[in-house]
Short mmCIF file of C-alpha atoms and ligand atoms in Angstrom, two decimals:
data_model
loop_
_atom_site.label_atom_id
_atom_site.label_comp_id
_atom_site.label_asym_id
_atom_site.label_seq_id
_atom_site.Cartn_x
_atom_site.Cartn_y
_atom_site.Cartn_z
CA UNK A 1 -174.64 -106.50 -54.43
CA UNK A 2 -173.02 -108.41 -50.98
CA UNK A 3 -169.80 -107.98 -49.60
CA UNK A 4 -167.80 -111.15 -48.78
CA UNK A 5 -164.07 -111.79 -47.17
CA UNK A 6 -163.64 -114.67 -50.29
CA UNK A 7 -164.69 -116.19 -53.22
CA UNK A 8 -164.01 -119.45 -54.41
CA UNK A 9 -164.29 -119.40 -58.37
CA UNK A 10 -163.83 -121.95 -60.97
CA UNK A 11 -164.33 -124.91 -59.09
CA UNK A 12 -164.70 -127.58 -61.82
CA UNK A 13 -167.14 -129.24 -59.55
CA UNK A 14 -169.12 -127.47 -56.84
CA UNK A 15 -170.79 -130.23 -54.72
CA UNK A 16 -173.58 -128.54 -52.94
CA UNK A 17 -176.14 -130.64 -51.58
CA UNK A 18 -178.69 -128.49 -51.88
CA UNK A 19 -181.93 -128.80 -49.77
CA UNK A 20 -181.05 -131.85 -48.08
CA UNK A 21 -180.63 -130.15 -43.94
CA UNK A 22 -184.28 -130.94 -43.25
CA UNK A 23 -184.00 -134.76 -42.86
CA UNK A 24 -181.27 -137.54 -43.62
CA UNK A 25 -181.20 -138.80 -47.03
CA UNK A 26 -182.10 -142.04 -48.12
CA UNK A 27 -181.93 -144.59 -50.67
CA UNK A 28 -181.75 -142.58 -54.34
CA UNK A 29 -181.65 -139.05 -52.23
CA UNK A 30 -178.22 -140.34 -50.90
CA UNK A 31 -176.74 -140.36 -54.82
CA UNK A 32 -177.89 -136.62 -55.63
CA UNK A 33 -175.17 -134.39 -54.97
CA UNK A 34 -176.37 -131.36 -56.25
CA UNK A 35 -173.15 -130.48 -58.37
CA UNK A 36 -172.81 -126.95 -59.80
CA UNK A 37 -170.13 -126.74 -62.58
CA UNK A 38 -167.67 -123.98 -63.07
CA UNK A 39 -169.32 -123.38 -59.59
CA UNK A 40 -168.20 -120.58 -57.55
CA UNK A 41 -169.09 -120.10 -53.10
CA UNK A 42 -168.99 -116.74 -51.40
CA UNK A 43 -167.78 -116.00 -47.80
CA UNK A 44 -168.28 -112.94 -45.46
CA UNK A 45 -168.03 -113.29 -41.49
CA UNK A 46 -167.59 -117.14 -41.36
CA UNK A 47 -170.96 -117.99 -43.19
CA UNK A 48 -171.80 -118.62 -47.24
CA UNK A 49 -172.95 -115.63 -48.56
CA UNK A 50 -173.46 -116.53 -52.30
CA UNK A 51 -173.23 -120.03 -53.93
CA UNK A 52 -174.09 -120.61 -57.45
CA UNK A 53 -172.01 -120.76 -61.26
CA UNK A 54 -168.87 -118.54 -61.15
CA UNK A 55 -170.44 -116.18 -63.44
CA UNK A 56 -174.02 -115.89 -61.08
CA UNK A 57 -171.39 -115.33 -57.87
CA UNK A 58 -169.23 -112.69 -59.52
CA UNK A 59 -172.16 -110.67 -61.01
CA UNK A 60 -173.67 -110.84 -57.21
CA UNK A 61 -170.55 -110.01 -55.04
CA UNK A 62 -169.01 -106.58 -55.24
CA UNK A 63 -165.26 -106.17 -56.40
CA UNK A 64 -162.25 -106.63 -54.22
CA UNK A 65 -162.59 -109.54 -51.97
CA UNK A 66 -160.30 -111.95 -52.09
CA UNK A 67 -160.79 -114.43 -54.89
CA UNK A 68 -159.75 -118.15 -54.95
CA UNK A 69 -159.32 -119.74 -58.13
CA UNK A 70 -160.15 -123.84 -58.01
CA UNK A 71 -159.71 -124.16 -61.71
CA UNK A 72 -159.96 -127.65 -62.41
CA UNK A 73 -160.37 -128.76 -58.93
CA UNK A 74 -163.51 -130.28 -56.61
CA UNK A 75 -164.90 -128.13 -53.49
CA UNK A 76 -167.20 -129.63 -51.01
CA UNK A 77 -168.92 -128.99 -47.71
CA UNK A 78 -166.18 -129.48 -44.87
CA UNK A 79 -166.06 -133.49 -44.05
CA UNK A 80 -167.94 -134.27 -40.49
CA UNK A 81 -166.26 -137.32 -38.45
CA UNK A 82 -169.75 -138.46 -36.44
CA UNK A 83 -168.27 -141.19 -34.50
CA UNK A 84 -164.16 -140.77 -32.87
CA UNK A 85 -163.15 -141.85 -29.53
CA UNK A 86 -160.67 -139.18 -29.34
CA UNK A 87 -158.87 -138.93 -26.17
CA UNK A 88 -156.44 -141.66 -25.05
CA UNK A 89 -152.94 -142.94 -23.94
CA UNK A 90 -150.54 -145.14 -25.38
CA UNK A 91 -151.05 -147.12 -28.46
CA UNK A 92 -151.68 -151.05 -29.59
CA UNK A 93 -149.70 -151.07 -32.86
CA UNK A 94 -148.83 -155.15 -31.86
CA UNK A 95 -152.12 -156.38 -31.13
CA UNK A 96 -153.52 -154.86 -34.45
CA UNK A 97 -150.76 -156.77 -36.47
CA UNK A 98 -151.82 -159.84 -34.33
CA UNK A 99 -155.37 -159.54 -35.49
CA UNK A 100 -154.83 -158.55 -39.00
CA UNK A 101 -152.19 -161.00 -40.04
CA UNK A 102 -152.89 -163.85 -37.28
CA UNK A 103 -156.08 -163.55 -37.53
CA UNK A 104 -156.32 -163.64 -33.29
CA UNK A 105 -160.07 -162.92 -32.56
CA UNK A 106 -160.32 -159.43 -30.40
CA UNK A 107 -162.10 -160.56 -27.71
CA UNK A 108 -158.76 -163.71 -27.32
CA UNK A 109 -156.53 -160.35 -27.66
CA UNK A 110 -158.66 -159.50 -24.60
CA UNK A 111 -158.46 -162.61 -22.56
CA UNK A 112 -154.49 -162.04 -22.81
CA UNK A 113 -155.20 -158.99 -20.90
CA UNK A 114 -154.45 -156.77 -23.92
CA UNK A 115 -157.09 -154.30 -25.74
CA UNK A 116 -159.16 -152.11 -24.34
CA UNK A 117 -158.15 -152.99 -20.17
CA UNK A 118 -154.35 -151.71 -21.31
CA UNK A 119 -155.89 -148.69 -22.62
CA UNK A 120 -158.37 -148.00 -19.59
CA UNK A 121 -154.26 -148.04 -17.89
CA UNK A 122 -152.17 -146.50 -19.76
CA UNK A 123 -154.97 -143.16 -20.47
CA UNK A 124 -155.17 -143.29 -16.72
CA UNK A 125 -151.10 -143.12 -16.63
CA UNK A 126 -150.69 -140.39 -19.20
CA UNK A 127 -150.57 -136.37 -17.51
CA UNK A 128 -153.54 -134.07 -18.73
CA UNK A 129 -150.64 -132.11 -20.81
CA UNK A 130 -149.84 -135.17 -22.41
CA UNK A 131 -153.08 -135.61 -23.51
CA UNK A 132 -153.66 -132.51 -24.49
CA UNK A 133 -150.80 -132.33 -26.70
CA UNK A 134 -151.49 -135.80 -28.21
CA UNK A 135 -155.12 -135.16 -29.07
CA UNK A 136 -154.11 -131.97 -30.55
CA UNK A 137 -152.02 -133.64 -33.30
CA UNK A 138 -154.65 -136.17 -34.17
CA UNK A 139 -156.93 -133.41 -34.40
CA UNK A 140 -154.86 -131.34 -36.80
CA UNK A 141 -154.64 -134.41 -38.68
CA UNK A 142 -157.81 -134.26 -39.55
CA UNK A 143 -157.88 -130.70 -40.68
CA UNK A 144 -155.55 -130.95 -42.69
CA UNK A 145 -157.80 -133.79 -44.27
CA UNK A 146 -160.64 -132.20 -44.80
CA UNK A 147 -162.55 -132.52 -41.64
CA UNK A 148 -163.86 -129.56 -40.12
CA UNK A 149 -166.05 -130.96 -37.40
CA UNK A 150 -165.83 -134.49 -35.19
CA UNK A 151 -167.95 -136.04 -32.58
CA UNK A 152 -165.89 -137.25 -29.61
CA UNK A 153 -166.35 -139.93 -26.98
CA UNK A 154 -164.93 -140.38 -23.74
CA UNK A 155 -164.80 -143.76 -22.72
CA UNK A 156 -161.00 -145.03 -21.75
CA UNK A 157 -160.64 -143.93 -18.63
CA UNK A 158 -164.12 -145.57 -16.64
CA UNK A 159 -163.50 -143.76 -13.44
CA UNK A 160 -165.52 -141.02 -12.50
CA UNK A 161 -162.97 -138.54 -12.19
CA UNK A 162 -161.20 -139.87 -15.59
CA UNK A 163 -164.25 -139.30 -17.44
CA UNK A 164 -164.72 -135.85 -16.12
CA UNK A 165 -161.12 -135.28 -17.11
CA UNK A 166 -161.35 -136.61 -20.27
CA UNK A 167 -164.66 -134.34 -21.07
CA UNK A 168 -163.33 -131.32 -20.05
CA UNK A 169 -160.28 -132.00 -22.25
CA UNK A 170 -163.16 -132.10 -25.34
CA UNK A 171 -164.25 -128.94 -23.85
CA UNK A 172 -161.33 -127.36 -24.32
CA UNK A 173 -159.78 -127.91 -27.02
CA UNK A 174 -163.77 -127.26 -28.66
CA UNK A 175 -162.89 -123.91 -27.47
CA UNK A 176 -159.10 -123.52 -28.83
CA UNK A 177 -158.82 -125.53 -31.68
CA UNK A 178 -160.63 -124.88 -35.37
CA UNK A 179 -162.12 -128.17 -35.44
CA UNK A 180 -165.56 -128.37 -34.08
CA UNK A 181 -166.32 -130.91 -31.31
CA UNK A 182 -169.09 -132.32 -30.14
CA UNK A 183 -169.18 -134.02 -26.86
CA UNK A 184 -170.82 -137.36 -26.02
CA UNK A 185 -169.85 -139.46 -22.55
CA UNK A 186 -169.34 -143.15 -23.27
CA UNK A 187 -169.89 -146.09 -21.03
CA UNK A 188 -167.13 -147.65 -23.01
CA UNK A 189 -164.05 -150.09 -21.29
CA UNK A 190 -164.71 -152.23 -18.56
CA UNK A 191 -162.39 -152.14 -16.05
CA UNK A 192 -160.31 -154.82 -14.48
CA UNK A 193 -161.97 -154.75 -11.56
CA UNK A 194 -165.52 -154.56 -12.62
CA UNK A 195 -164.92 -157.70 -15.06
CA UNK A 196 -167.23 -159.73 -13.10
CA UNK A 197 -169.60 -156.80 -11.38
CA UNK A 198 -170.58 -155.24 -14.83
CA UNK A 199 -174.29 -154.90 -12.95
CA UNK A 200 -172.43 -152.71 -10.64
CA UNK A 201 -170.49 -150.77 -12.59
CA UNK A 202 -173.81 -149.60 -13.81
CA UNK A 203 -174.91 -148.77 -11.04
CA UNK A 204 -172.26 -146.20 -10.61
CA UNK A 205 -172.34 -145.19 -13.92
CA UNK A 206 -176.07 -144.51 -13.48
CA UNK A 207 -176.08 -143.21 -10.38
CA UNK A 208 -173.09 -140.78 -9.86
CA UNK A 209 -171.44 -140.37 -13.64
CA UNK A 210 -174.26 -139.49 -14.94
CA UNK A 211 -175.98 -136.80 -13.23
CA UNK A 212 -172.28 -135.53 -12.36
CA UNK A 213 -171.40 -134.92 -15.99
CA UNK A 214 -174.78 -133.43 -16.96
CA UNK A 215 -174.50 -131.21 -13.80
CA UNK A 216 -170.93 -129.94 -14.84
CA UNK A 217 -172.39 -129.85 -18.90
CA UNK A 218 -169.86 -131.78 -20.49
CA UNK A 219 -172.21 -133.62 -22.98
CA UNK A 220 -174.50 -133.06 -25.52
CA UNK A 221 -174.60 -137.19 -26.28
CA UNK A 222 -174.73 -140.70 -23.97
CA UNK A 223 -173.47 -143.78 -25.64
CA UNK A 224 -172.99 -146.98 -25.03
CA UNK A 225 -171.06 -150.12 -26.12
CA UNK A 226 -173.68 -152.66 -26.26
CA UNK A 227 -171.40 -155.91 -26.92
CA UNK A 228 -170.31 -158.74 -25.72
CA UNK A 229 -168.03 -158.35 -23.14
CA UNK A 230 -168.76 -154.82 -22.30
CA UNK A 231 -172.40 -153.52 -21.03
CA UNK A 232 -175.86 -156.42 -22.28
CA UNK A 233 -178.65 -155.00 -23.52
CA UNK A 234 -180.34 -154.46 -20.00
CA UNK A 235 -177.01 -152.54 -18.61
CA UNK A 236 -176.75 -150.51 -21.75
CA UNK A 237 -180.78 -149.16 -21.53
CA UNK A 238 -180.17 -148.20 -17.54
CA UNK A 239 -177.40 -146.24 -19.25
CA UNK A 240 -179.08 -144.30 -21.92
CA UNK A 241 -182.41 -143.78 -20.00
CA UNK A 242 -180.31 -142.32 -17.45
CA UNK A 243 -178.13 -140.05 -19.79
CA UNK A 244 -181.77 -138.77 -21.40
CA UNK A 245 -183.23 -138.31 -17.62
CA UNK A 246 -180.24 -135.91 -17.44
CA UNK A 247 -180.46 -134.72 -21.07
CA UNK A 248 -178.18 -136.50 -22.93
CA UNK A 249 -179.60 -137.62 -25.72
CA UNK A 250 -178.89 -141.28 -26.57
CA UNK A 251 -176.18 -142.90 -29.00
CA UNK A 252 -175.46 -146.45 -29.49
CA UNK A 253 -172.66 -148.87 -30.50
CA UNK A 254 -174.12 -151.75 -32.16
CA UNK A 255 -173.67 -155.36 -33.51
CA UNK A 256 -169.85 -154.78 -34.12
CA UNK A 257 -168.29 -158.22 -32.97
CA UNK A 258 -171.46 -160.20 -33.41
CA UNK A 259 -175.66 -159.50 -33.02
CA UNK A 260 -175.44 -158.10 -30.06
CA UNK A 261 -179.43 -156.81 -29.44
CA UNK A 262 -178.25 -152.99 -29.92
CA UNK A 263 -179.70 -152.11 -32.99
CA UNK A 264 -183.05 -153.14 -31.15
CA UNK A 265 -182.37 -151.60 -28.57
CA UNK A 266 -181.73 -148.21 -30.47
CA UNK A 267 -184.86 -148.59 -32.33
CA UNK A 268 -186.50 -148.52 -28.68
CA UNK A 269 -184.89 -145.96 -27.31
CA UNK A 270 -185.17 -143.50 -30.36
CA UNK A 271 -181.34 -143.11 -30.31
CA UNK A 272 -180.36 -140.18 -32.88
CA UNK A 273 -177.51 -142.91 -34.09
CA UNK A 274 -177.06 -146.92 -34.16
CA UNK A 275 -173.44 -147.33 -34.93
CA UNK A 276 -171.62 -150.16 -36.58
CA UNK A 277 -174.60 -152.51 -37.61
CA UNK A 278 -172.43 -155.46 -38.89
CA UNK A 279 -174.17 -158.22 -37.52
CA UNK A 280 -177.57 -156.07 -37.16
CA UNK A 281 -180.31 -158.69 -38.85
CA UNK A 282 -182.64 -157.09 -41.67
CA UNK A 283 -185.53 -157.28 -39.94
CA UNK A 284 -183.61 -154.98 -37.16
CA UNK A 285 -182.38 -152.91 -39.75
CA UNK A 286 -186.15 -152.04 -40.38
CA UNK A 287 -187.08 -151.14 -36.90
CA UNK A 288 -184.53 -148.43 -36.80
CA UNK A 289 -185.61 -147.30 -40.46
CA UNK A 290 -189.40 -147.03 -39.22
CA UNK A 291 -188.09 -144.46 -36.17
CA UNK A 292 -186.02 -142.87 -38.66
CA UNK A 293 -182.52 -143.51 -36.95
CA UNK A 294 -179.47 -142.89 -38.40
CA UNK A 295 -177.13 -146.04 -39.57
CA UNK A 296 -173.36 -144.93 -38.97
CA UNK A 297 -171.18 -147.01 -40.94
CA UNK A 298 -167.54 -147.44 -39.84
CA UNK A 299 -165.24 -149.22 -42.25
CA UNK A 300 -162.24 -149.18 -40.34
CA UNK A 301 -162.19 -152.40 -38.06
CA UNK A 302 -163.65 -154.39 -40.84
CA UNK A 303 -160.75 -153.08 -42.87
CA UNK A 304 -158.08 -153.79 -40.36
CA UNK A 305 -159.42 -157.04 -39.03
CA UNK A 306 -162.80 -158.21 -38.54
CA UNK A 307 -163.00 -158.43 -42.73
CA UNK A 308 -166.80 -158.72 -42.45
CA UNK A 309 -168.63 -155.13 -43.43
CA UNK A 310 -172.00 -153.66 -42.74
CA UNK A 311 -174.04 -154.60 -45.76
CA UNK A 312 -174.44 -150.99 -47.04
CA UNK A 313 -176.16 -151.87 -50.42
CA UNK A 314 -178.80 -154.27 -48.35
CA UNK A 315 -179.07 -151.26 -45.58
CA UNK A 316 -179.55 -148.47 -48.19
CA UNK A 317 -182.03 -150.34 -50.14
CA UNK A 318 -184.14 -151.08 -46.59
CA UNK A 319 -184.47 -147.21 -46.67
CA UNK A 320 -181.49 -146.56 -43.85
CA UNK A 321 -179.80 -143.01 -44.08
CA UNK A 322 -176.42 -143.43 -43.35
CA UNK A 323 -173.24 -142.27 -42.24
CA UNK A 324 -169.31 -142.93 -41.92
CA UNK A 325 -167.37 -142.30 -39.45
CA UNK A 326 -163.57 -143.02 -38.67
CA UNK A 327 -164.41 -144.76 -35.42
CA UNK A 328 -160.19 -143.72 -34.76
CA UNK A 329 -159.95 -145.12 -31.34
CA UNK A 330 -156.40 -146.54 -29.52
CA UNK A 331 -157.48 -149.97 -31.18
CA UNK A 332 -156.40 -148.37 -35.15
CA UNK A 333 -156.05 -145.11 -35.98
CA UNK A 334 -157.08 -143.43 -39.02
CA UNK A 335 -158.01 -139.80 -38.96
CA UNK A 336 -158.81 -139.35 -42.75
CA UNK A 337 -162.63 -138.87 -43.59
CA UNK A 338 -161.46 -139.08 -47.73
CA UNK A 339 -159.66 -142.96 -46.52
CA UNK A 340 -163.35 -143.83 -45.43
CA UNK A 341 -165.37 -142.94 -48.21
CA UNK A 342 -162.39 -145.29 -50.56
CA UNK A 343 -163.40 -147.85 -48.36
CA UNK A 344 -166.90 -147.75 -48.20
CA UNK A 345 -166.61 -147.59 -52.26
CA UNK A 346 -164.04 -150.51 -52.99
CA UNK A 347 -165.33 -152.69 -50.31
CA UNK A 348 -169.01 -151.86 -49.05
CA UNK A 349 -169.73 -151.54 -52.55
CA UNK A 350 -171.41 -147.70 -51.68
CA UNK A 351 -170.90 -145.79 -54.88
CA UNK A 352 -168.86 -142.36 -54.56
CA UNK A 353 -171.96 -140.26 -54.28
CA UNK A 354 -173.35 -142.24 -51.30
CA UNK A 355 -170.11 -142.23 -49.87
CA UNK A 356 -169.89 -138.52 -49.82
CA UNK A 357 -173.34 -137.81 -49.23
CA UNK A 358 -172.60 -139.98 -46.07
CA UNK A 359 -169.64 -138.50 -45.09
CA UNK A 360 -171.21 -134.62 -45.24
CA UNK A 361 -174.78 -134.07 -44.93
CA UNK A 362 -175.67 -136.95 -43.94
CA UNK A 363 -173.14 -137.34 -41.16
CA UNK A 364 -174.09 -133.29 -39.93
CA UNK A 365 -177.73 -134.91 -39.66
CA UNK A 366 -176.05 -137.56 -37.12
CA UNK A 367 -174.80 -135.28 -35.05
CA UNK A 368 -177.82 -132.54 -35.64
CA UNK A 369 -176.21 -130.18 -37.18
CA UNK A 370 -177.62 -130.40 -40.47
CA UNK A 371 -179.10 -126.64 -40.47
CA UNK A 372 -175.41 -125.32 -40.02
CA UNK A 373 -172.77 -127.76 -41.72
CA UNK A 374 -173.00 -130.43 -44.14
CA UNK A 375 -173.76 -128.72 -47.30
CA UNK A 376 -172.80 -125.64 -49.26
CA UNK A 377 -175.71 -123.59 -49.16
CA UNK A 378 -176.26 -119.42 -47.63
CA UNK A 379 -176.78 -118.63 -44.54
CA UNK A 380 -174.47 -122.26 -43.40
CA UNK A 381 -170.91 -121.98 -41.60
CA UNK A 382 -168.11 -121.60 -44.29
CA UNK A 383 -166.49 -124.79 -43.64
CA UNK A 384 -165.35 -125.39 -47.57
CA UNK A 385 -162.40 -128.29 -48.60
CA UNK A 386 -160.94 -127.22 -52.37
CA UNK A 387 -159.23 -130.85 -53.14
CA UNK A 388 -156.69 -131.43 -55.79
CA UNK A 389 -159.10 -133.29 -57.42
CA UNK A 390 -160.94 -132.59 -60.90
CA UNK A 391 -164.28 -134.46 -59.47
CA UNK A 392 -165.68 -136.53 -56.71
CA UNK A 393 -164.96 -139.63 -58.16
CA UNK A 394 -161.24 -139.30 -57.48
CA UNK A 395 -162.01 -140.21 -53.76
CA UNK A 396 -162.44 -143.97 -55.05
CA UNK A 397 -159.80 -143.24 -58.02
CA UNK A 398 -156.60 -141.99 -56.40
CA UNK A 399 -156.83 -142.92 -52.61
CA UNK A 400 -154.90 -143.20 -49.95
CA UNK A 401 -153.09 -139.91 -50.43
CA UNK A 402 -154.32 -136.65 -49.12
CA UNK A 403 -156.23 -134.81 -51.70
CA UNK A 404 -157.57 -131.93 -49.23
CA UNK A 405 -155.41 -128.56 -50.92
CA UNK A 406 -157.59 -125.86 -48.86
CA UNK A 407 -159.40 -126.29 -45.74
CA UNK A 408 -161.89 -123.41 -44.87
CA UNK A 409 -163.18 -124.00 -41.42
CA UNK A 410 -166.09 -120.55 -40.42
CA UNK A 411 -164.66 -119.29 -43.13
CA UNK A 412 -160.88 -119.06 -42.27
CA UNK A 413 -158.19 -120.71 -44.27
CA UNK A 414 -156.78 -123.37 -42.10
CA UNK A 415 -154.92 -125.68 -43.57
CA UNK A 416 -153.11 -125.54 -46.98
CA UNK A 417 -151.41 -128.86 -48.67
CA UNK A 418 -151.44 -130.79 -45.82
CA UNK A 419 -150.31 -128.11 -43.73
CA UNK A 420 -151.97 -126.19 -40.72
CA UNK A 421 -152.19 -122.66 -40.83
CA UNK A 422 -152.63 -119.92 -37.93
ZN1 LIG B 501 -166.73 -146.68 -31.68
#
């Protein structure tokens, strides 16, 4: 017999994803959820202890823990956000609206002197506190939707010192707050100044932000935003071959606003994720699939404004494993993993158990942290969502509601219908 703290029993669906930490699912793999019915997950000192039918778990775990019933409902792994530029100040709620119902291009939006330059300001402008307190909310948000651990950027302030600042926010509240965070720096914004000197603002970034951040150990992660507009091809390699001189292994944003040459660039560098991939050609696609990079897809911007997706079914069938992410950033905001996976069903044409294989497992191995989250199996962290949901097909079904009804994050209730707890 094994003790445990809880045991979740009933659960009409158990979606385990068995045996799937070793390497990121492709293709077919990425529709196998590994489902247990009437399924049942033990608990004891933040880690699964017992996972199996309801009977199997009872008839394994002695008598008196606490017991959870999920009749009728769907548990999961805890949701993983692998791509969030979390910190920032003030807010473009106008500009969105312009580009969603005027259909103003982002990079005009820019030329008026509005997206991400007024951010790179107003983060600047806003006190540590402020910061602090902000990022906290959008964090709880989260939990109480299901996600139990995020990757988070930096990016929005571009000044040495504002980076520093903005990675030792991540740092703490990784260290205060029940989600998990893991830290990447970001050669993100361009600022005003640097508009024209974008060779030299790599130069800094290479020389001094670099090796200053790895020396404090503020990252795990370097990333990049290879685009138009922001750092070319050449910048954006000095960048990650500096951040993995320093030990920060590289990340990339690619091919959101058109083919931008980062995709290719990933494949070359081995990054452990090529993110966007909207304009990515197939023949690109392959070279990351032949290295065995990730594909992070991230619905959101399409959704809002760019209306032009990834091509998931095309990317899947090349042999890509993929992810989502929210991509929330001060450009649109959405902190909801479950508001992802609707999208990537309804309009990237991923079926639900893609979606959710992307949005767990898949998204841990992103992030490599497959051999402790991403999957209900013993021995991982107890990060467990029960969701008012009778299977996994409701996250296509009944959308843009909350569904999450118990978060679990190492194994301690957290949030409860769509509140936060302790
Ligand atoms: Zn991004």
């Amino acid at each position: 017999m094994i003790t445990a703290d809880f045991v979740i029993v009933n659960a009409n669906e158990l979606v385990t994803l068995k045996g799937k930490s070793d390497k990121p699912q492709t293709r077919e793999e990425l529709g196998e959820l590994r489902i247990v019915r009437d399924g049942a997950v033990a608990a004891r000192d933040g880690r699964i202890v017992a996972v199996g039918t309801t009977r199997q778990v009872l008839d394994r775990v002695e008598k008196g823990c606490e017991v959870v019933d999920a009749s009728g409902k769907l548990v999961t792994p805890g949701l993983i956000d692998p791509h969030v530029h979390l910190i920032f100040g003030g807010s473009r709620e106008e500009e969105l609206e312009q580009m969603a119902v005027k259909s103003v291009p982002y990079l005009e939006i820019k030329a008026r002197g509005g997206g991400m330059p007024i951010t790179l300001k107003t983060t600047a402008e806003t006190s540590t506190e402020e910061l602090l307190k902000r990022t906290t909310h959008v964090l709880d948000t989260m939990l109480i939707h299901g996600t139990t651990t995020v990757e988070a950027k930096s990016g929005y302030e571009m000044t040495l010192q504002g980076e520093i600042r903005q990675l030792e926010i991540i740092k703490a509240l990784n260290e205060t707050h029940p989600v998990e965070l893991v830290s990447t720096f970001m050669a993100q914004g361009i600022p005003v100044e640097y508009a024209d000197r974008v060779d030299d603002l790599t130069d800094e970034v290479v020389e001094k932000w670099v090796p200053e951040v790895a020396e404090r150990e503020l990252a795990e992660y370097c990333d990049v935003f290879c685009e138009k507009g922001y750092f070319n091809v050449a910048q954006s390699k000095r960048i990650l071959e500096a951040g993995r001189k320093y030990g920060m292994k590289p990340r990339i944003h690619a091919d959101w606003l058109a083919h931008s040459g980062g995709a290719k660039l990933g494949a070359e560098l081995n990054v452990v994720s090529a993110d966007h991939l909207i304009f990515t050609p197939p023949g690109e696609i392959d070279g990351l699939v032949k290295k065995g990079i990730i594909g992070t897809f991230l619905p959101t911007t399409p959704f809002c404004y760019l209306g032009v997706y990834a091509k998931a079914r095309d990317i899947i069938n090349r042999g890509l494993p993929v992810a989502l992410g929210t991509d929330l950033s001060a450009a649109d905001m959405c902190e909801s993993m479950q508001m992802m996976m609707t999208i990537a069903i309804l309009q990237m044409r991923m079926t639900t158990e893609e979606a959710l294989t992307a949005a767990t497992i898949n998204a841990a191995h992103a992030i490599e942290r497959a051999r402790e989250i991403g999957s209900l199996e013993e021995g991982k962290k107890a990060d467990i969502i029960v969701f008012d949901a009778p299977n996994h097909k409701y996250f296509s079904y009944h959308y843009g509601v909350n569904l999450a009804e118990k978060v679990f994050k190492d194994g301690e209730l957290v949030a409860e219908r769509g509140r936060r707890i302790g």
